[in-house]
Tab-separated table of C-alpha atoms in Angstrom:
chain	number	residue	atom	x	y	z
A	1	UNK	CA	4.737	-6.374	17.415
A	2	UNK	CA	8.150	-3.828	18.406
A	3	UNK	CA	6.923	-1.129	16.264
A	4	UNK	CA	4.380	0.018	14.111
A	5	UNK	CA	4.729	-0.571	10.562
A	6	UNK	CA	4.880	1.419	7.520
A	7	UNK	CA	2.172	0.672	4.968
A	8	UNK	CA	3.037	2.652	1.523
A	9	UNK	CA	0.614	3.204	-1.454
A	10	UNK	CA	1.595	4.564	-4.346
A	11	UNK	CA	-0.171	5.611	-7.096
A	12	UNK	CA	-1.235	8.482	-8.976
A	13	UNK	CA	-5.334	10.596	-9.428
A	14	UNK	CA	-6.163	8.653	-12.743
A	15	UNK	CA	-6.132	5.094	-12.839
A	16	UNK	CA	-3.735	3.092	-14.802
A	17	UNK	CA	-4.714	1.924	-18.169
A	18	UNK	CA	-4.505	-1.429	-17.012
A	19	UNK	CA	-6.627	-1.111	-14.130
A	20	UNK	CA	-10.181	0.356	-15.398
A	21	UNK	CA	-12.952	-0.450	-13.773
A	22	UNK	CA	-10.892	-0.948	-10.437
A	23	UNK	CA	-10.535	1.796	-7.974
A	24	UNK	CA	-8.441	4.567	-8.072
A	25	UNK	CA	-4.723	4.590	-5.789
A	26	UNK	CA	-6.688	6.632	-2.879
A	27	UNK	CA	-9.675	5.092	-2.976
A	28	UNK	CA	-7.413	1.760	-2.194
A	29	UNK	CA	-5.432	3.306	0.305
A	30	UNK	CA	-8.928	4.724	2.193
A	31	UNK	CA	-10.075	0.768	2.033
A	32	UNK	CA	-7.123	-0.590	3.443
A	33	UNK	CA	-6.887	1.899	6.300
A	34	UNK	CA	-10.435	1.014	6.795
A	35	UNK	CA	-10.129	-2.872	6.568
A	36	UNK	CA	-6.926	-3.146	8.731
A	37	UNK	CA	-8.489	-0.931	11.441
A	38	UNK	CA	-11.143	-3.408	11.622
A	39	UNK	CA	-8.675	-6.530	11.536
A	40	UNK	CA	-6.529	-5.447	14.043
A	41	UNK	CA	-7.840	-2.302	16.511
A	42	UNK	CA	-5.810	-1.015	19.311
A	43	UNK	CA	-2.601	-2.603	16.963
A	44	UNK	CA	-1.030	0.972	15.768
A	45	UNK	CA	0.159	1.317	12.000
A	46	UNK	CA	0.870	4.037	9.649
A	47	UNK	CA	0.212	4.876	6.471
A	48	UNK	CA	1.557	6.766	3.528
A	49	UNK	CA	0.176	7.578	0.282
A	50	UNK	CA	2.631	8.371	-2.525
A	51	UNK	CA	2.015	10.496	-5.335
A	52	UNK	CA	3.823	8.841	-8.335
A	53	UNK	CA	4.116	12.324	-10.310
A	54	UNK	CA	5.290	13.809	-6.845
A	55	UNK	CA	6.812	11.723	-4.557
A	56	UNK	CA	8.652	12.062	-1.480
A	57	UNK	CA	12.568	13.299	-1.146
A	58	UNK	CA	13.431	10.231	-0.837
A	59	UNK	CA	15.521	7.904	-3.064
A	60	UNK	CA	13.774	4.512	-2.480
A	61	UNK	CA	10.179	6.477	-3.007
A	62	UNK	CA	11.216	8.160	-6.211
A	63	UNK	CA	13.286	4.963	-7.492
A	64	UNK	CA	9.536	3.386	-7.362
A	65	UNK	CA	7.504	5.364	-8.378
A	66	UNK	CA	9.994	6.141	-11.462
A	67	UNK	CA	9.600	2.256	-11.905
A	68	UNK	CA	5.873	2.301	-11.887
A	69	UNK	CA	5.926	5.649	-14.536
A	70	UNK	CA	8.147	2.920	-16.600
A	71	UNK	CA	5.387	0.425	-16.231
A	72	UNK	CA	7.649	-1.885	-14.381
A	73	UNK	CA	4.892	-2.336	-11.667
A	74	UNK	CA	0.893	-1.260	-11.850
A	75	UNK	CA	-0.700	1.043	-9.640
A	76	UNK	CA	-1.606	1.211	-6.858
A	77	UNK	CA	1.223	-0.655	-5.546
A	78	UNK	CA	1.188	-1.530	-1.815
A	79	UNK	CA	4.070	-2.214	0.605
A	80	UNK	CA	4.383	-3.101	3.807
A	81	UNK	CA	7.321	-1.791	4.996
A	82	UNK	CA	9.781	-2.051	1.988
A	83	UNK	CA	7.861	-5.204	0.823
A	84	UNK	CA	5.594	-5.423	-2.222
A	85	UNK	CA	2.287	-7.260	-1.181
A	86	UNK	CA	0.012	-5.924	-4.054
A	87	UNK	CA	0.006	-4.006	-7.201
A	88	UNK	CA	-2.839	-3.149	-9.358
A	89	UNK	CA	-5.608	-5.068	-7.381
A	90	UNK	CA	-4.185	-5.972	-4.047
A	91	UNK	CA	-5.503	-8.759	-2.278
A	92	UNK	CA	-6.441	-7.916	1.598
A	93	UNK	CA	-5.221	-11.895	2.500
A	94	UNK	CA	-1.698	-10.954	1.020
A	95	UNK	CA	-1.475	-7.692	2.961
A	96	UNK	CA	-3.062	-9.508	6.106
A	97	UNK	CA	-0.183	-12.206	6.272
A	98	UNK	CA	2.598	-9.701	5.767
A	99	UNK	CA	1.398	-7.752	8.731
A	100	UNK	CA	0.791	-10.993	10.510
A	101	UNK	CA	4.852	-11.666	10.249
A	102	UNK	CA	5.243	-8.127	12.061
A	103	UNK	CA	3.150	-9.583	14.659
A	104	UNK	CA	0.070	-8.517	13.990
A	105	UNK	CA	-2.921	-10.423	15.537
A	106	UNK	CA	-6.396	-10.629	14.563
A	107	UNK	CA	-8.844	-8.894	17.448
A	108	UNK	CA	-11.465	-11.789	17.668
């Protein structure tokens, strides 16, 4: 691992009409922090939530999350560094093997 990585949720308070019954954008983000602490402690990473109705000043944030408003992608949509691993229900294995290639390690 050079550097930490960037780990980007976006999403917005209600969930998206595809996604009932799933949980909400933070609620995902507050899991993955959780899970990835677990899965690799004393491995720094940081995390950003993005507000779809609000992002960031940023181009490549609000060219997103103007693409998930368009229902190009579902929410919460999860990157790891600029790479989609999830949207809608993201899968922990698929976020697990992206940090892997940053050189991640499992603790065991």
């Amino acid at each position: 691992m050079t550097k930490p990585v960037m780990l980007s949720v976006y999403g917005a308070e209600t969930v998206c009409a595809s996604c009932v019954n799933m949980p909400t954008a933070k609620d995902t983000y507050e899991w993955l922090e959780a899970a990835l602490k677990r899965k690799y402690p004393n491995q720094p990473f940081m995390m950003q939530y993005i507000d779809i109705h609000e992002p960031p000043d940023n181009e490549h944030a609000k060219e997103l999350a103007e693409k998930i408003r368009n229902d190009e992608y579902f929410y919460p949509l999860v990157l790891v560094e600029d790479k989609i691993v999830g949207e809608g229900n993201p899968k922990l294995k698929d976020v697990y093997e992206e940090m892997e290639k940053h050189g991640y390690a499992e603790n065991r």
